[in-house]
Every structure is written in structure tokens, then in C-alpha cells.
């Protein structure tokens, strides 16, 4: 069921960060709403239980953040991944934060590859969840300790077989065109700090000592 609550009266919550909740269980959405709306700077502007509903709600409400479960039906455990791609492609500045019960190295990596800015497990405490949401609003990455460890494991590759994420490939392409970290950040709607993080990962994966060498190695491997 789609829900677009009316704007609150002036006072606490006015100008707060808009959030859309995407989860196929109404009771979970109700619980999240109850928890998050205790924060003066956060406001739930919509809810959805399916991918199509989510696209419609986001189009109407234009939130800053989407809290996205990966399981949106009984038949698939990761339907949310496809929705994540649709959302981040259509709304590049939207912050998608995966909030799910599933902890799997591949799922964490895929979610980030598809544009999610963070990944947290549903049993995370309220303080950490709110902290993660605020990090996403600042265009920063947000992980709980377990998903962060899973992300690190997924990045471990053999030196002669670098596996670059979709975001890293975009950063590499812009590096090859001579853009600065600041300009890359503007192009990809991410912070300069996040760009530096991706550049460091690229240099590590490509065993390069400089940005130029990273571009050269990527070119040799046919990555750009």
C-alpha cells in the first residue's frame, strides 16, 4: 500500500530530511516510522511495499533518502537490488540505504555496485540506524560493523585480476578524462572524500603508485 502523509504543521520536523520506507511488511514500516519520527531532523514522507510503488512514491515525494529492504516478495530474496539500480539511475542524488535481514558478502557488494550508499542489518540499534541515515544525507557511505566487514571481504581480489565496481569504473573513466576529485564528485553526485576513497581503492586494485599509472593499467586491461 502506498502512503504519502500530508505535510506536518510548522514546528518540530519542518525542513527535516525526507525519507521513503520500502519494505513489503507493513508492521516493519510502521515500526520504522515510529522510531525515526522521534528525530526532529527526520521525516517519513512516503511508504511502499513493491518496486513499482516505490518508484511512484519517490517520483511524487522526492525524498533525500530511501530505506530499502532487499526482499520485496516471497519469491525473491534480492528483488531490492534491481530497484536500487532503477532508483539510483533515475535519481542520481538520491541516497539509498539498504536495510535488510540478509548479510552476504556478494549482496553487500552488489548493493554498492548498484548505487546504494550504505548497508545495515535490521537488528542494528536505533542510534546506529539514525547515524547511518545522516551519513547518507551527507553523501557519505554508511555500514554497520558486519556489513562493513563483508564489504572489505568482497574487495579482496587477486592482483592480476582486479574486479572494479560499477562506481569505480565511472571514477576511472573520469580520471582518464583528466577530471579532478572535486569535478568527479560533481559529476557523480558524491563527496570529494568519497571520490578519494574510490581513487585509493582503484590504485590498490591496479597496483598503481599514481593516478596516471592507474589509468594506464586500466587501459591495458581494457577497463576504459
PDB file of N, CA and C in Angstrom, residues 124-174:
ATOM      1  N   UNK A 124      20.170  -3.668  13.794  1.00  0.00           N
ATOM      2  CA  UNK A 124      21.021  -2.576  14.247  1.00  0.00           C
ATOM      3  C   UNK A 124      20.242  -1.727  15.250  1.00  0.00           C
ATOM      4  N   UNK A 125      20.929  -1.139  16.217  1.00  0.00           N
ATOM      5  CA  UNK A 125      20.184  -0.334  17.189  1.00  0.00           C
ATOM      6  C   UNK A 125      19.797   1.011  16.584  1.00  0.00           C
ATOM      7  N   UNK A 126      18.837   1.657  17.217  1.00  0.00           N
ATOM      8  CA  UNK A 126      18.272   2.894  16.686  1.00  0.00           C
ATOM      9  C   UNK A 126      19.325   3.972  16.466  1.00  0.00           C
ATOM     10  N   UNK A 127      20.232   4.113  17.415  1.00  0.00           N
ATOM     11  CA  UNK A 127      21.267   5.143  17.309  1.00  0.00           C
ATOM     12  C   UNK A 127      22.113   4.946  16.062  1.00  0.00           C
ATOM     13  N   UNK A 128      22.505   3.698  15.791  1.00  0.00           N
ATOM     14  CA  UNK A 128      23.337   3.410  14.622  1.00  0.00           C
ATOM     15  C   UNK A 128      22.562   3.614  13.331  1.00  0.00           C
ATOM     16  N   UNK A 129      21.274   3.270  13.315  1.00  0.00           N
ATOM     17  CA  UNK A 129      20.461   3.466  12.120  1.00  0.00           C
ATOM     18  C   UNK A 129      20.330   4.949  11.800  1.00  0.00           C
ATOM     19  N   UNK A 130      20.035   5.750  12.806  1.00  0.00           N
ATOM     20  CA  UNK A 130      19.911   7.190  12.600  1.00  0.00           C
ATOM     21  C   UNK A 130      21.245   7.784  12.133  1.00  0.00           C
ATOM     22  N   UNK A 131      22.323   7.310  12.730  1.00  0.00           N
ATOM     23  CA  UNK A 131      23.661   7.757  12.334  1.00  0.00           C
ATOM     24  C   UNK A 131      23.928   7.427  10.872  1.00  0.00           C
ATOM     25  N   UNK A 132      23.524   6.228  10.443  1.00  0.00           N
ATOM     26  CA  UNK A 132      23.720   5.808   9.056  1.00  0.00           C
ATOM     27  C   UNK A 132      22.910   6.680   8.100  1.00  0.00           C
ATOM     28  N   UNK A 133      21.680   6.990   8.471  1.00  0.00           N
ATOM     29  CA  UNK A 133      20.830   7.831   7.620  1.00  0.00           C
ATOM     30  C   UNK A 133      21.459   9.212   7.458  1.00  0.00           C
ATOM     31  N   UNK A 134      21.931   9.780   8.542  1.00  0.00           N
ATOM     32  CA  UNK A 134      22.542  11.109   8.479  1.00  0.00           C
ATOM     33  C   UNK A 134      23.822  11.087   7.651  1.00  0.00           C
ATOM     34  N   UNK A 135      24.571   9.978   7.704  1.00  0.00           N
ATOM     35  CA  UNK A 135      25.779   9.855   6.877  1.00  0.00           C
ATOM     36  C   UNK A 135      25.404   9.848   5.401  1.00  0.00           C
ATOM     37  N   UNK A 136      24.348   9.122   5.056  1.00  0.00           N
ATOM     38  CA  UNK A 136      23.886   9.065   3.669  1.00  0.00           C
ATOM     39  C   UNK A 136      23.469  10.447   3.188  1.00  0.00           C
ATOM     40  N   UNK A 137      22.799  11.203   4.045  1.00  0.00           N
ATOM     41  CA  UNK A 137      22.388  12.559   3.686  1.00  0.00           C
ATOM     42  C   UNK A 137      23.596  13.430   3.361  1.00  0.00           C
ATOM     43  N   UNK A 138      24.714  13.169   4.037  1.00  0.00           N
ATOM     44  CA  UNK A 138      25.943  13.930   3.786  1.00  0.00           C
ATOM     45  C   UNK A 138      26.750  13.359   2.620  1.00  0.00           C
ATOM     46  N   UNK A 139      26.130  12.453   1.852  1.00  0.00           N
ATOM     47  CA  UNK A 139      26.808  11.812   0.714  1.00  0.00           C
ATOM     48  C   UNK A 139      27.977  10.943   1.140  1.00  0.00           C
ATOM     49  N   UNK A 140      27.910  10.419   2.352  1.00  0.00           N
ATOM     50  CA  UNK A 140      28.939   9.527   2.844  1.00  0.00           C
ATOM     51  C   UNK A 140      28.438   8.081   2.793  1.00  0.00           C
ATOM     52  N   UNK A 141      29.361   7.139   2.859  1.00  0.00           N
ATOM     53  CA  UNK A 141      28.985   5.733   2.914  1.00  0.00           C
ATOM     54  C   UNK A 141      28.592   5.374   4.343  1.00  0.00           C
ATOM     55  N   UNK A 142      27.686   4.397   4.479  1.00  0.00           N
ATOM     56  CA  UNK A 142      27.195   4.029   5.809  1.00  0.00           C
ATOM     57  C   UNK A 142      27.050   2.519   5.910  1.00  0.00           C
ATOM     58  N   UNK A 143      27.792   1.921   6.833  1.00  0.00           N
ATOM     59  CA  UNK A 143      27.726   0.485   7.072  1.00  0.00           C
ATOM     60  C   UNK A 143      27.720   0.225   8.572  1.00  0.00           C
ATOM     61  N   UNK A 144      27.042  -0.870   8.979  1.00  0.00           N
ATOM     62  CA  UNK A 144      27.256  -1.316  10.344  1.00  0.00           C
ATOM     63  C   UNK A 144      28.513  -2.181  10.334  1.00  0.00           C
ATOM     64  N   UNK A 145      28.953  -2.619  11.496  1.00  0.00           N
ATOM     65  CA  UNK A 145      30.242  -3.311  11.574  1.00  0.00           C
ATOM     66  C   UNK A 145      30.268  -4.595  10.746  1.00  0.00           C
ATOM     67  N   UNK A 146      29.148  -5.327  10.716  1.00  0.00           N
ATOM     68  CA  UNK A 146      29.125  -6.601   9.994  1.00  0.00           C
ATOM     69  C   UNK A 146      29.099  -6.407   8.486  1.00  0.00           C
ATOM     70  N   UNK A 147      28.300  -5.457   8.005  1.00  0.00           N
ATOM     71  CA  UNK A 147      28.263  -5.225   6.562  1.00  0.00           C
ATOM     72  C   UNK A 147      29.557  -4.590   6.076  1.00  0.00           C
ATOM     73  N   UNK A 148      30.203  -3.793   6.927  1.00  0.00           N
ATOM     74  CA  UNK A 148      31.494  -3.209   6.548  1.00  0.00           C
ATOM     75  C   UNK A 148      32.524  -4.313   6.359  1.00  0.00           C
ATOM     76  N   UNK A 149      32.511  -5.291   7.257  1.00  0.00           N
ATOM     77  CA  UNK A 149      33.441  -6.417   7.138  1.00  0.00           C
ATOM     78  C   UNK A 149      33.155  -7.212   5.869  1.00  0.00           C
ATOM     79  N   UNK A 150      31.876  -7.384   5.555  1.00  0.00           N
ATOM     80  CA  UNK A 150      31.502  -8.108   4.335  1.00  0.00           C
ATOM     81  C   UNK A 150      31.977  -7.362   3.105  1.00  0.00           C
ATOM     82  N   UNK A 151      31.883  -6.026   3.130  1.00  0.00           N
ATOM     83  CA  UNK A 151      32.324  -5.225   2.001  1.00  0.00           C
ATOM     84  C   UNK A 151      33.829  -5.365   1.813  1.00  0.00           C
ATOM     85  N   UNK A 152      34.572  -5.338   2.900  1.00  0.00           N
ATOM     86  CA  UNK A 152      36.027  -5.490   2.814  1.00  0.00           C
ATOM     87  C   UNK A 152      36.383  -6.848   2.220  1.00  0.00           C
ATOM     88  N   UNK A 153      35.709  -7.900   2.673  1.00  0.00           N
ATOM     89  CA  UNK A 153      35.981  -9.234   2.126  1.00  0.00           C
ATOM     90  C   UNK A 153      35.695  -9.302   0.637  1.00  0.00           C
ATOM     91  N   UNK A 154      34.637  -8.635   0.202  1.00  0.00           N
ATOM     92  CA  UNK A 154      34.263  -8.685  -1.208  1.00  0.00           C
ATOM     93  C   UNK A 154      35.259  -7.952  -2.092  1.00  0.00           C
ATOM     94  N   UNK A 155      36.041  -7.038  -1.499  1.00  0.00           N
ATOM     95  CA  UNK A 155      37.007  -6.269  -2.278  1.00  0.00           C
ATOM     96  C   UNK A 155      38.341  -6.980  -2.432  1.00  0.00           C
ATOM     97  N   UNK A 156      38.504  -8.095  -1.716  1.00  0.00           N
ATOM     98  CA  UNK A 156      39.771  -8.816  -1.790  1.00  0.00           C
ATOM     99  C   UNK A 156      39.838  -9.589  -3.101  1.00  0.00           C
ATOM    100  N   UNK A 157      40.751  -9.184  -3.986  1.00  0.00           N
ATOM    101  CA  UNK A 157      40.891  -9.805  -5.299  1.00  0.00           C
ATOM    102  C   UNK A 157      42.360 -10.104  -5.545  1.00  0.00           C
ATOM    103  N   UNK A 158      42.618 -10.960  -6.492  1.00  0.00           N
ATOM    104  CA  UNK A 158      43.983 -11.248  -6.885  1.00  0.00           C
ATOM    105  C   UNK A 158      44.551 -10.056  -7.632  1.00  0.00           C
ATOM    106  N   UNK A 159      45.852  -9.716  -7.428  1.00  0.00           N
ATOM    107  CA  UNK A 159      46.453  -8.556  -8.074  1.00  0.00           C
ATOM    108  C   UNK A 159      46.330  -8.564  -9.584  1.00  0.00           C
ATOM    109  N   UNK A 160      46.365  -9.762 -10.209  1.00  0.00           N
ATOM    110  CA  UNK A 160      46.301  -9.809 -11.670  1.00  0.00           C
ATOM    111  C   UNK A 160      44.876  -9.917 -12.183  1.00  0.00           C
ATOM    112  N   UNK A 161      43.902  -9.885 -11.289  1.00  0.00           N
ATOM    113  CA  UNK A 161      42.506  -9.964 -11.704  1.00  0.00           C
ATOM    114  C   UNK A 161      41.682  -8.912 -10.954  1.00  0.00           C
ATOM    115  N   UNK A 162      41.935  -7.643 -11.203  1.00  0.00           N
ATOM    116  CA  UNK A 162      41.190  -6.601 -10.489  1.00  0.00           C
ATOM    117  C   UNK A 162      39.710  -6.613 -10.840  1.00  0.00           C
ATOM    118  N   UNK A 163      38.880  -6.585  -9.819  1.00  0.00           N
ATOM    119  CA  UNK A 163      37.432  -6.535 -10.024  1.00  0.00           C
ATOM    120  C   UNK A 163      36.951  -5.158  -9.587  1.00  0.00           C
ATOM    121  N   UNK A 164      36.666  -4.294 -10.553  1.00  0.00           N
ATOM    122  CA  UNK A 164      36.248  -2.936 -10.241  1.00  0.00           C
ATOM    123  C   UNK A 164      34.734  -2.858 -10.159  1.00  0.00           C
ATOM    124  N   UNK A 165      34.256  -2.086  -9.185  1.00  0.00           N
ATOM    125  CA  UNK A 165      32.820  -1.881  -9.056  1.00  0.00           C
ATOM    126  C   UNK A 165      32.336  -0.942 -10.158  1.00  0.00           C
ATOM    127  N   UNK A 166      31.026  -0.899 -10.328  1.00  0.00           N
ATOM    128  CA  UNK A 166      30.443  -0.007 -11.332  1.00  0.00           C
ATOM    129  C   UNK A 166      30.815   1.450 -11.039  1.00  0.00           C
ATOM    130  N   UNK A 167      30.779   1.831  -9.771  1.00  0.00           N
ATOM    131  CA  UNK A 167      31.128   3.201  -9.400  1.00  0.00           C
ATOM    132  C   UNK A 167      32.608   3.463  -9.655  1.00  0.00           C
ATOM    133  N   UNK A 168      33.459   2.488  -9.345  1.00  0.00           N
ATOM    134  CA  UNK A 168      34.901   2.659  -9.587  1.00  0.00           C
ATOM    135  C   UNK A 168      35.200   2.805 -11.077  1.00  0.00           C
ATOM    136  N   UNK A 169      34.471   2.079 -11.916  1.00  0.00           N
ATOM    137  CA  UNK A 169      34.659   2.205 -13.363  1.00  0.00           C
ATOM    138  C   UNK A 169      34.294   3.608 -13.835  1.00  0.00           C
ATOM    139  N   UNK A 170      33.244   4.174 -13.241  1.00  0.00           N
ATOM    140  CA  UNK A 170      32.845   5.538 -13.601  1.00  0.00           C
ATOM    141  C   UNK A 170      33.906   6.537 -13.168  1.00  0.00           C
ATOM    142  N   UNK A 171      34.437   6.329 -11.945  1.00  0.00           N
ATOM    143  CA  UNK A 171      35.502   7.204 -11.458  1.00  0.00           C
ATOM    144  C   UNK A 171      36.726   7.079 -12.356  1.00  0.00           C
ATOM    145  N   UNK A 172      37.076   5.856 -12.730  1.00  0.00           N
ATOM    146  CA  UNK A 172      38.238   5.639 -13.594  1.00  0.00           C
ATOM    147  C   UNK A 172      38.064   6.322 -14.946  1.00  0.00           C
ATOM    148  N   UNK A 173      36.880   6.231 -15.503  1.00  0.00           N
ATOM    149  CA  UNK A 173      36.624   6.873 -16.793  1.00  0.00           C
ATOM    150  C   UNK A 173      36.827   8.381 -16.698  1.00  0.00           C
ATOM    151  N   UNK A 174      36.361   8.972 -15.601  1.00  0.00           N
ATOM    152  CA  UNK A 174      36.521  10.416 -15.425  1.00  0.00           C
ATOM    153  C   UNK A 174      37.971  10.781 -15.127  1.00  0.00           C
TER     154      UNK A 174
END
